[in-house]
Short mmCIF file of C-alpha atoms in Angstrom, two decimals:
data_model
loop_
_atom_site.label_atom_id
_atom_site.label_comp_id
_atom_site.label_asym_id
_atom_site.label_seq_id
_atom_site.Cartn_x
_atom_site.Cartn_y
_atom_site.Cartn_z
CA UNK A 1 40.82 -36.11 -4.54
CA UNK A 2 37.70 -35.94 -6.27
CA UNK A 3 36.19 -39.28 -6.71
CA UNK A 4 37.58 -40.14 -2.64
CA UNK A 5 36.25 -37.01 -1.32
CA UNK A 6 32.61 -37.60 -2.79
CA UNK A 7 32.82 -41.33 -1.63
CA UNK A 8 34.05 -39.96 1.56
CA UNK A 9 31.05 -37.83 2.12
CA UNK A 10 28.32 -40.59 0.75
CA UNK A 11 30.74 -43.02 3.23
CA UNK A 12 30.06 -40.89 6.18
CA UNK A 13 26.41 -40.19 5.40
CA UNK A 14 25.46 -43.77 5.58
CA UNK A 15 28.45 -44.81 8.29
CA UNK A 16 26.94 -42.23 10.66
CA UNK A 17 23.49 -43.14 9.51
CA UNK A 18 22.93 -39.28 8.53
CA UNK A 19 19.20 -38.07 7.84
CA UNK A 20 18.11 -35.01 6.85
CA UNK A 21 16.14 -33.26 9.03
CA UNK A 22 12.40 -33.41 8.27
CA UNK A 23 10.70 -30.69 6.23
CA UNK A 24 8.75 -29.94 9.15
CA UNK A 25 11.58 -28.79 11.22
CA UNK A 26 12.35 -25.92 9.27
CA UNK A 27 8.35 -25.03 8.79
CA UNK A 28 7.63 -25.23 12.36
CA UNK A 29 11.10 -23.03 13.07
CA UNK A 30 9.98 -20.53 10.36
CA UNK A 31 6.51 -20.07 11.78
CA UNK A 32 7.88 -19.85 15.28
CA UNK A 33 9.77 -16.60 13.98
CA UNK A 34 6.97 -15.32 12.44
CA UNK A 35 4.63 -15.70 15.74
CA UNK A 36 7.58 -14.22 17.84
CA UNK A 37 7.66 -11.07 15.02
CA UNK A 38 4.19 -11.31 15.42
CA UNK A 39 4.12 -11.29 18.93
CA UNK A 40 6.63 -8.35 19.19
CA UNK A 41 4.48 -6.60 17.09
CA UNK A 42 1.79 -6.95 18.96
CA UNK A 43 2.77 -5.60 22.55
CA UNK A 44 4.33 -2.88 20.24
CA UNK A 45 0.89 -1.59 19.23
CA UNK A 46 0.01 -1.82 22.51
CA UNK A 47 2.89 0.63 23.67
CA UNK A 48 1.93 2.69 20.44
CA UNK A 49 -1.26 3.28 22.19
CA UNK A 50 0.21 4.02 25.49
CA UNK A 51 1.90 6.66 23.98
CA UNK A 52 -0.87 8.14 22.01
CA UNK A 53 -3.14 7.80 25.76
CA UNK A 54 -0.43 9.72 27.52
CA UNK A 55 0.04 12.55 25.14
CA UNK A 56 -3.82 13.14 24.66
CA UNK A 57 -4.22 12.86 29.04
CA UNK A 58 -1.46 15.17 29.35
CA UNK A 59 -2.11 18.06 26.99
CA UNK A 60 -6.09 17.85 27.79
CA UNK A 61 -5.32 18.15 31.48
CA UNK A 62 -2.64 21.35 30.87
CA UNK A 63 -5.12 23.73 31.04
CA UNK A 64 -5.86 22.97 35.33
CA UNK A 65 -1.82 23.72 35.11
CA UNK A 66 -1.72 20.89 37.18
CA UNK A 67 0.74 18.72 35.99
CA UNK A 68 4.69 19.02 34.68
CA UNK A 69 6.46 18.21 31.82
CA UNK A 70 7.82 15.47 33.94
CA UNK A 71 4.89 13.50 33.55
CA UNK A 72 4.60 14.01 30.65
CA UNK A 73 8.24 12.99 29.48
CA UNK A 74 9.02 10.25 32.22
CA UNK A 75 6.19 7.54 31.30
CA UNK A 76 6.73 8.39 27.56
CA UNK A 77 10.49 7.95 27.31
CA UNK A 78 10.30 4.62 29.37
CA UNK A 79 7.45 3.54 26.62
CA UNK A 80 9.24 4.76 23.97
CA UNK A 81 12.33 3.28 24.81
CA UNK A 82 10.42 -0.22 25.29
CA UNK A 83 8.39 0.19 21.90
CA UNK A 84 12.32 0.90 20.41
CA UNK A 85 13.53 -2.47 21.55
CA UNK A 86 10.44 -4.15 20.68
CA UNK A 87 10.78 -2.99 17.35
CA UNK A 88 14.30 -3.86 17.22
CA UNK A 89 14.28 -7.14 18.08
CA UNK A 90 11.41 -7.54 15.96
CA UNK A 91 13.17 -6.54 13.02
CA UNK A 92 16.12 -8.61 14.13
CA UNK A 93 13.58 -11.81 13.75
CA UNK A 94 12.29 -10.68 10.79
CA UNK A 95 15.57 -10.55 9.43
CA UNK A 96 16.12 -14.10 9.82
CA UNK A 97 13.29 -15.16 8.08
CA UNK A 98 13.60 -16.34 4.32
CA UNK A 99 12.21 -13.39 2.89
CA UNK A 100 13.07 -10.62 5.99
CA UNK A 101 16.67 -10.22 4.32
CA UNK A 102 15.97 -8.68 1.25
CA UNK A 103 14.64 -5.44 2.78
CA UNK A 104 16.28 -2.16 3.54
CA UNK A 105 16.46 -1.19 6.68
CA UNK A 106 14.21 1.70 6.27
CA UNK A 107 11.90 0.27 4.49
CA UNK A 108 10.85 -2.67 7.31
CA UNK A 109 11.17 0.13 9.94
CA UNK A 110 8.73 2.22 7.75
CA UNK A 111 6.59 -0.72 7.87
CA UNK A 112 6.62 -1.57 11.40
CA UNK A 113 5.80 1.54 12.08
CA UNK A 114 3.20 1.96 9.81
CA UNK A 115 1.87 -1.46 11.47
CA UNK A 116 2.31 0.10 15.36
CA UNK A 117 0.24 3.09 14.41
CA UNK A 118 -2.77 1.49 12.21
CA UNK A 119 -2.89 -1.69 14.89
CA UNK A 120 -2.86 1.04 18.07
CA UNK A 121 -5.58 2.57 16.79
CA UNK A 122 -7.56 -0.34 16.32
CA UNK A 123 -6.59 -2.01 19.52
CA UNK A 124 -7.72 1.25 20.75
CA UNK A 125 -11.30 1.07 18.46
CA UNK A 126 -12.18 -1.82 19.69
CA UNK A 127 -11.55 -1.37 23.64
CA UNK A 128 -8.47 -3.57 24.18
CA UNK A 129 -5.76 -1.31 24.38
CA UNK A 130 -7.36 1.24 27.09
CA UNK A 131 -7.96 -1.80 28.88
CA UNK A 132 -4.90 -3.43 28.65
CA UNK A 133 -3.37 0.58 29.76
CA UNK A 134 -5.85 0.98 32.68
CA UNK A 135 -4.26 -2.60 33.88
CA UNK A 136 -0.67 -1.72 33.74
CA UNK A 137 -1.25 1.76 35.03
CA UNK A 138 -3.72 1.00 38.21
CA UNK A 139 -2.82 -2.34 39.17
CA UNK A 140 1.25 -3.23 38.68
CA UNK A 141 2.13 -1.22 41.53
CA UNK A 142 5.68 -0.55 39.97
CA UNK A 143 4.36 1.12 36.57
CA UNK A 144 1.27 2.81 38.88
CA UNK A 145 3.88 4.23 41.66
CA UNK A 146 7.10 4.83 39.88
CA UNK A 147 5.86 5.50 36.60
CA UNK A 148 2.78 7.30 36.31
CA UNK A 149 3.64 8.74 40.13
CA UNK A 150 0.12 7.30 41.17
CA UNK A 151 1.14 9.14 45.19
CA UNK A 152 1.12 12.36 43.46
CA UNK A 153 -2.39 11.87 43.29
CA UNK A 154 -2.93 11.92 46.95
CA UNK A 155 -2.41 15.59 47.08
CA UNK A 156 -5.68 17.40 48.42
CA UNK A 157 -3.64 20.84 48.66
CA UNK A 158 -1.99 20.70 45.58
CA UNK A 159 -5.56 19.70 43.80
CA UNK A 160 -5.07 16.23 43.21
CA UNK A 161 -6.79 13.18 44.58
CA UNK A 162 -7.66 9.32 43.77
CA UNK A 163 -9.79 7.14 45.46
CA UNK A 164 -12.83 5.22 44.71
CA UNK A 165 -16.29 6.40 44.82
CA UNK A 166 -18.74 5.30 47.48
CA UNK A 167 -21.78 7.20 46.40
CA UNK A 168 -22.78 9.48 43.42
CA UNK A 169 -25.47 11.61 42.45
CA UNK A 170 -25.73 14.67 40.49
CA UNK A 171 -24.00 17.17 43.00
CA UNK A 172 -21.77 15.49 45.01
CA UNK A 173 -19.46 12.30 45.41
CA UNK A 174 -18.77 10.37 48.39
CA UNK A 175 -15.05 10.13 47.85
CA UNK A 176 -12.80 7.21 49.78
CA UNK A 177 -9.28 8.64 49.25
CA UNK A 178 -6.20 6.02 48.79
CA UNK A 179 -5.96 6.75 52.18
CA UNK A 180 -9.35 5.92 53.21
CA UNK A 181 -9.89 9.35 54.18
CA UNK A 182 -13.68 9.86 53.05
CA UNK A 183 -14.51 13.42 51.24
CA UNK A 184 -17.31 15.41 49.93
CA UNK A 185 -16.89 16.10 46.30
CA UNK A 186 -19.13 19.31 44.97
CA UNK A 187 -19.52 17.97 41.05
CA UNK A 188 -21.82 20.34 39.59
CA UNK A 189 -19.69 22.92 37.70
CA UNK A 190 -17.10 19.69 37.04
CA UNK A 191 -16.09 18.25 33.99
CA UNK A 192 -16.66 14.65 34.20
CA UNK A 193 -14.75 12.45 31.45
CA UNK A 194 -17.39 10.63 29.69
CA UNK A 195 -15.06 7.37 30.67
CA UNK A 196 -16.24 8.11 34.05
CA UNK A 197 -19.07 4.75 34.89
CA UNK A 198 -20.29 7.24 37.78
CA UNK A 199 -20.80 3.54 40.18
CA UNK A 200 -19.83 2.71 43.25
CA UNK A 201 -16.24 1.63 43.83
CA UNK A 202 -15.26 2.87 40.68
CA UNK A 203 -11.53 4.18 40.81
CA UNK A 204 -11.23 7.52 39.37
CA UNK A 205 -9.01 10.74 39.55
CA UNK A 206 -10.31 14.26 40.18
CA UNK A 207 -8.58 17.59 39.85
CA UNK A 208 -10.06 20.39 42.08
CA UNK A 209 -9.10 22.61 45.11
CA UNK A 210 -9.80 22.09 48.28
CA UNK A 211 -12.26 23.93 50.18
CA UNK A 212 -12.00 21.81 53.43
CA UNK A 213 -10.55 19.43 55.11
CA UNK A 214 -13.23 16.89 53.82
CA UNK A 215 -14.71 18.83 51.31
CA UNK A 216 -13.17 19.04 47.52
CA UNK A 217 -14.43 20.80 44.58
CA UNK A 218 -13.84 19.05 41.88
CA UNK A 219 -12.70 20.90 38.23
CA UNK A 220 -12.39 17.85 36.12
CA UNK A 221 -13.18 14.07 37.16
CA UNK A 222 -11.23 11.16 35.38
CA UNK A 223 -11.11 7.45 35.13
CA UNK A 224 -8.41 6.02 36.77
CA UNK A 225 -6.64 5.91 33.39
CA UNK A 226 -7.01 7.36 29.78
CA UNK A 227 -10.58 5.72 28.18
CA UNK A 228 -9.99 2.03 30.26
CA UNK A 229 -13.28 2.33 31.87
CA UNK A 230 -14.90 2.49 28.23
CA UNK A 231 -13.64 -0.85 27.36
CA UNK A 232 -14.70 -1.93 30.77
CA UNK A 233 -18.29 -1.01 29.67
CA UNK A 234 -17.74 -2.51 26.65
CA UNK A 235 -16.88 -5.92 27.88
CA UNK A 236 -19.72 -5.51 30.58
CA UNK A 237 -22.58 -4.64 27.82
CA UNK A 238 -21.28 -7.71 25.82
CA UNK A 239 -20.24 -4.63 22.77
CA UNK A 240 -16.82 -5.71 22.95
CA UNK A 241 -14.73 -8.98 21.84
CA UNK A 242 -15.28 -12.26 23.01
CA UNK A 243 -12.03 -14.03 24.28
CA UNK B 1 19.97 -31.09 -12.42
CA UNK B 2 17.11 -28.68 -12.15
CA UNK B 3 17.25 -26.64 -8.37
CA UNK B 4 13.33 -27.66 -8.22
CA UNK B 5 14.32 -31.34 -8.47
CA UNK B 6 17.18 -31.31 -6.03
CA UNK B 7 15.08 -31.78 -2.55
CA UNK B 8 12.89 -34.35 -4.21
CA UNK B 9 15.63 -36.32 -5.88
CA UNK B 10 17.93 -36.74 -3.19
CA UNK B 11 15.02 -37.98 -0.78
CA UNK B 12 14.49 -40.64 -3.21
CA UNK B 13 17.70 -41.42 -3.30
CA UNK B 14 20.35 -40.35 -1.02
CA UNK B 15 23.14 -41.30 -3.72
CA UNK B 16 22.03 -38.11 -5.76
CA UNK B 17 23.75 -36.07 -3.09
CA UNK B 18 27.23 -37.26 -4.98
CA UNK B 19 25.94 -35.35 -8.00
CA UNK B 20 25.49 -32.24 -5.82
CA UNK B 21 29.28 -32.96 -3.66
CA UNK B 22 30.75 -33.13 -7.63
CA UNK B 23 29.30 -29.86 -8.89
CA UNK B 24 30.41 -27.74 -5.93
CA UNK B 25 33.40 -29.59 -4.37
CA UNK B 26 36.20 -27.41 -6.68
CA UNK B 27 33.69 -24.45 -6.13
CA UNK B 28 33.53 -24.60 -2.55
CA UNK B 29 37.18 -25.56 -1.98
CA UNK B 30 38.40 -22.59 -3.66
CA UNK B 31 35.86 -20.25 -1.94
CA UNK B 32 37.38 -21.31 1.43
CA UNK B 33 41.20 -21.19 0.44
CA UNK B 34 40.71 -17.75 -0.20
CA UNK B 35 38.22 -16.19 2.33
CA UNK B 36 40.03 -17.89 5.35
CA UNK B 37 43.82 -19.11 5.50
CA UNK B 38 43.31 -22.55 6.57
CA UNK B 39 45.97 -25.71 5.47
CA UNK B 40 44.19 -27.72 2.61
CA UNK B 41 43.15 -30.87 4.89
CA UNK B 42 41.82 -28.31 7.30
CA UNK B 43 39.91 -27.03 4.01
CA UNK B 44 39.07 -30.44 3.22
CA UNK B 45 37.47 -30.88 6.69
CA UNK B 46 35.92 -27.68 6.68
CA UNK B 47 34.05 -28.93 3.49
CA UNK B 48 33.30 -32.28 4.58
CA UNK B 49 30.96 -30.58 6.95
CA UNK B 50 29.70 -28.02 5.09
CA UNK B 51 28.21 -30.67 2.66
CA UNK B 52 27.12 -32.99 5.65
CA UNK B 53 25.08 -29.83 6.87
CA UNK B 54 24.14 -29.54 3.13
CA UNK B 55 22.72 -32.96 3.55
CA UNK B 56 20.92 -32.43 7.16
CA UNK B 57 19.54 -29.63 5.93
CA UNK B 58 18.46 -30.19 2.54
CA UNK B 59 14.72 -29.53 3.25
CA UNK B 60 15.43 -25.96 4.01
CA UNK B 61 16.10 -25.18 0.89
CA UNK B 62 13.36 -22.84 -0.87
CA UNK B 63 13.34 -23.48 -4.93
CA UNK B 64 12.47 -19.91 -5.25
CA UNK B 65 15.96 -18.97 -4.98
CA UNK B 66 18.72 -20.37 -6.53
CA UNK B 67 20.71 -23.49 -5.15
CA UNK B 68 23.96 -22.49 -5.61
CA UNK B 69 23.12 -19.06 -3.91
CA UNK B 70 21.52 -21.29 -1.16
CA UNK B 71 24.87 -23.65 -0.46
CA UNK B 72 27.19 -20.94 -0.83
CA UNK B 73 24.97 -19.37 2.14
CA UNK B 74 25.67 -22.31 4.22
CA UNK B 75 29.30 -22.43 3.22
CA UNK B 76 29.62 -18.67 4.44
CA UNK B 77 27.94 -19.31 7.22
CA UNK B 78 30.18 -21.72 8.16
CA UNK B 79 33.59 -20.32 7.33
CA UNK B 80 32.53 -17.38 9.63
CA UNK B 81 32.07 -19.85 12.71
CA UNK B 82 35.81 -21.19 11.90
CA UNK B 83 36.99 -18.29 11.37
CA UNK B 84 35.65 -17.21 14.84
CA UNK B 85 36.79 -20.13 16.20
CA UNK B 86 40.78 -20.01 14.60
CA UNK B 87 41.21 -15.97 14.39
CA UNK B 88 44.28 -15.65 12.28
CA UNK B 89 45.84 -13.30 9.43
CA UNK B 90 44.93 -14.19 6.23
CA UNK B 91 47.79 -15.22 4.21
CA UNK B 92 48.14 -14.21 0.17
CA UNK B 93 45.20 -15.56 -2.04
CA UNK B 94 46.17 -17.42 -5.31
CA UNK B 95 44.22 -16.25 -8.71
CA UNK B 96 43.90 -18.95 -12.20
CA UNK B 97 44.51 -16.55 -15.42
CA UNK B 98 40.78 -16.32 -16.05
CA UNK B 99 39.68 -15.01 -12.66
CA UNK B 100 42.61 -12.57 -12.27
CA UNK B 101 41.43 -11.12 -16.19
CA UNK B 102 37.89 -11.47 -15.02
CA UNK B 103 39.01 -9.09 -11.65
CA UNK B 104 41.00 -6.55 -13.58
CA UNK B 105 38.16 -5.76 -16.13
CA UNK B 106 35.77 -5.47 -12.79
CA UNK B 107 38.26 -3.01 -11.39
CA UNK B 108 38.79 -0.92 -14.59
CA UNK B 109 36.46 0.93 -16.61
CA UNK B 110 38.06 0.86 -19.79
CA UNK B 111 40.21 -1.63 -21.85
CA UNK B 112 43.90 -1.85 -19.95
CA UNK B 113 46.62 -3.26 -21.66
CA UNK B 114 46.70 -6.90 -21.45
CA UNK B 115 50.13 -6.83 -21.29
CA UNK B 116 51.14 -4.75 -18.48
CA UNK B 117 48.95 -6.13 -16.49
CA UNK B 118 49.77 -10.08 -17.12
CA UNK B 119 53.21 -9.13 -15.77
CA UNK B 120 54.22 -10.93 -12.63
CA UNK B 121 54.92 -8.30 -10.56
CA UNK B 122 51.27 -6.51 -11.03
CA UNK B 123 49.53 -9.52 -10.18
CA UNK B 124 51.44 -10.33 -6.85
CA UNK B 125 50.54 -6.96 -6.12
CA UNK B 126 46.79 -7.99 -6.99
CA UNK B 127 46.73 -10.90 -4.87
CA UNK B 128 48.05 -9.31 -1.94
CA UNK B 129 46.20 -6.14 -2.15
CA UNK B 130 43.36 -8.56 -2.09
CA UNK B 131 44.58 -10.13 1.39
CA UNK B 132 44.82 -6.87 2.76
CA UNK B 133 40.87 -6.59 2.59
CA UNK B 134 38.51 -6.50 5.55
CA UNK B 135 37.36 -10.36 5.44
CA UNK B 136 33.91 -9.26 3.97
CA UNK B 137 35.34 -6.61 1.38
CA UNK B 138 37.66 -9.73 0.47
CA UNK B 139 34.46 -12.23 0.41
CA UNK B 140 32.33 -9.79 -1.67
CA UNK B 141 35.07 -9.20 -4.33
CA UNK B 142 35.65 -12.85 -4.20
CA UNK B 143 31.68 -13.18 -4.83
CA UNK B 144 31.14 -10.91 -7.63
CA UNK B 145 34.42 -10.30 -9.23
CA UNK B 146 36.19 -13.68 -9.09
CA UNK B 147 33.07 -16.36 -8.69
CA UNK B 148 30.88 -14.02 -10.91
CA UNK B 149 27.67 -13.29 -8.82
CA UNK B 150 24.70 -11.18 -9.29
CA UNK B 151 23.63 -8.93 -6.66
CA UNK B 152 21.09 -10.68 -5.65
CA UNK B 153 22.61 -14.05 -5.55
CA UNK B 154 24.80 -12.57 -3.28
CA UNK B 155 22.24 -10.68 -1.01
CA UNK B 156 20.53 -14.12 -0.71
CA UNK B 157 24.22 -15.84 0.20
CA UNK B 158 25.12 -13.17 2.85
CA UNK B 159 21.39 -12.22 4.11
CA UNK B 160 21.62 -8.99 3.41
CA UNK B 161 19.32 -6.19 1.37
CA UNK B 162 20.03 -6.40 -2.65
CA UNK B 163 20.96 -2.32 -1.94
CA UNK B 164 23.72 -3.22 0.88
CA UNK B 165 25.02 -5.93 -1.45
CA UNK B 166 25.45 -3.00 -4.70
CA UNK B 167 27.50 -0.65 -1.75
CA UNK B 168 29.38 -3.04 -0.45
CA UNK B 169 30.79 -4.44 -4.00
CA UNK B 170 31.66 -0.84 -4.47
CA UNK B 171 32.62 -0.30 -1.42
CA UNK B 172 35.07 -3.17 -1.56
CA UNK B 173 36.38 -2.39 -5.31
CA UNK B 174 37.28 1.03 -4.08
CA UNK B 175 39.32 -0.35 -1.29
CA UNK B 176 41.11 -2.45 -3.19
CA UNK B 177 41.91 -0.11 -5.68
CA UNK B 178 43.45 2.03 -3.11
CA UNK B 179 45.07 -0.90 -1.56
CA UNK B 180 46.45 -1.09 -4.90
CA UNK B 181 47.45 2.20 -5.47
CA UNK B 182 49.10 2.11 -1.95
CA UNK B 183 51.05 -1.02 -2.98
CA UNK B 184 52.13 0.74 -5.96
CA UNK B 185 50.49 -1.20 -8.33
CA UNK B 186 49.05 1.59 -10.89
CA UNK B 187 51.63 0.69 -13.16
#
């Protein structure tokens, strides 16, 4: 068998005019895993920071006792549960790489993660990642309805309104409610989130009470979302990356 | 031949490849017979292709890691997408003297007596607690106690962690030696 099989083979190769496939194939293939890891990676970071934005809103806003564990869990789980599959499938690439294999388990998860946090924090450093949160969260109308329950913002009586501003000065807001209902907003014993531009048409959050039915006073007066507005700046002053 | 040289020899000359086909045909062919339960020209056939994807895909082999390891890979690879394609009991594996010796020390810790355990009987009992194996308990033992692998040859030949490889070579040499304790082999 031996001698016909191997002439069998070398027959067939050069019957069936068989090449091998060209070095390049397999390079090309094996960076195209490694950009789709990378890729993977990336949004995760992204999500990373999400999470870290959400958990810092939430617990500095707990003190106005103004909003439920609810929000706090609801947005988080469905991040959480995204940043799990993106890590997973991630890992899944990884493992078909040349080299991904050889790992333990724990050991590329400890890694990813280790990744996720250090690259959140500097998508979050360098303006990116608030941005890239303030997008998702104000202008997808799916994540800013369903997730982050953007109508329970347009809640006067319950302390809670969004809008843009019209005009601002030291005491007072003009306030344009998602409604266009327009509102007097008494500022001066407020905390106002350093993230805040204070310019006209800016989108922001404020928690308060309402005194009447166009007047609020406000407690504490946010961006629309987490430190977005600061990259915003950022980009605007020319301080932040170049695309 | 030297696994550095093998890419660049056989694109200078595709008749190299019959050096390869004559080191690992006998290799291969047995490493088929007895992870799946396929008819010899079946085998044959099975082969065939696993050395014309050999050939297609020579370039993809990396000379950090070792050739055989590399081929083997492929060969798995491929007797997993028969086997998914023919699902079918695995019928009794057949052992040469050497291997079956070779198994027995990797199953016992100490010295057994050569003679009890060259006796006919025992080694039926062997072969088929060695069929009655989960197919990669059976291709692991094959890998390390019968074809003689390292771990890490056959991490690299099954893509798996070196650590996984360790467990599941014990994992698999327990099983069998309950398989043969269940078959009543602990003559």
């Amino acid at each position: 068998m031996k001698n016909t099989f191997k002439d069998a083979i070398l027959g067939k190769i050069k019957k069936e005019n068989i090449e091998p496939l060209p070095k390049s194939y397999f390079t090309n293939k094996q960076r195209i895993l490694w950009i789709s890891i990378g890729i993977f990676f990336f949004f995760a970071m992204f999500i990373g920071g999400f999470l870290f934005d959400n958990t810092t809103e939430f617990f500095g806003m707990q003190k106005y006792g103004q909003r439920g564990w609810n929000y706090f869990f609801f947005p988080n789980i469905v991040w959480l549960l995204l940043l799990l599959v993106l890590i997973f499938f991630g890992l899944k690439r990884l493992k078909d790489t040349t080299v991904g294999y050889r790992n333990p388990y724990w050991k590329d998860i400890l890694i990813g993660i280790v990744i996720i946090f250090v690259g959140s924090f500097i998508l979050r450093g360098i303006g990116i990642g608030p941005m890239m949160h303030t997008f998702i969260a104000a202008d997808i109308p799916v994540i800013s309805n369903i997730l982050y329950n953007g109508s329970s913002w347009d809640s006067p009586e319950n302390g809670r309104l969004a809008g843009n501003i019209s005009q601002i000065d030291s005491a007072k807001i003009e306030f344009r409610d998602i409604n266009g209902q327009i509102w007097e907003i008494h500022i001066e014993n407020a905390f106002i989130s350093p993230f805040v531009e204070r310019k006209q048409d800016e989108k922001i959050r404020i928690l308060g009470h309402k005194i009447s039915p166009t007047v609020f006073e406000a407690e504490r007066v946010m961006p629309w979302f987490g430190g977005g507005m600061r990259s915003h700046k950022w980009f605007s002053e020319g301080r932040g990356m170049i695309w | 031949m030297e696994d550095r040289d093998i890419v660049k020899r056989i694109s200078e000359n595709p008749e190299v490849f019959g050096e390869i086909v004559d080191v690992y045909e006998n290799k291969l062919m047995r490493y088929i017979i007895r992870t799946t339960d396929i008819s010899v020209p079946d085998a044959e056939n099975l082969l065939q292709d696993i050395f014309i994807k050999v050939y297609r895909y020579i370039h993809e082999y990396d000379a950090r890691y070792s050739f055989s390891s590399w081929i083997y890979r492929i060969a798995h690879n491929m007797i997993i997408d028969n086997f998914r394609k023919h699902q079918k009991e695995i019928g009794n594996i057949s052992l040469e003297d050497e291997e079956y010796m070779h198994l027995i020390h990797s199953l016992t810790d100490n010295n057994s007596p050569h003679r009890d355990l060259e006796r006919k009987d025992i080694r039926m009992c062997v072969q088929k607690a060695i069929t009655l194996l989960k197919t990669d308990y059976r291709e692991i033992i094959i890998l390390r106690c019968i074809e003689g692998y390292s771990y890490e040859d056959i991490a690299d030949i099954l893509k798996i962690p070196i650590g996984t490889a360790s467990t599941l070579v014990n994992r698999a040499r327990k099983q069998l030696r309950e398989n043969l304790i269940k078959l009543s082999c602990n003559s």
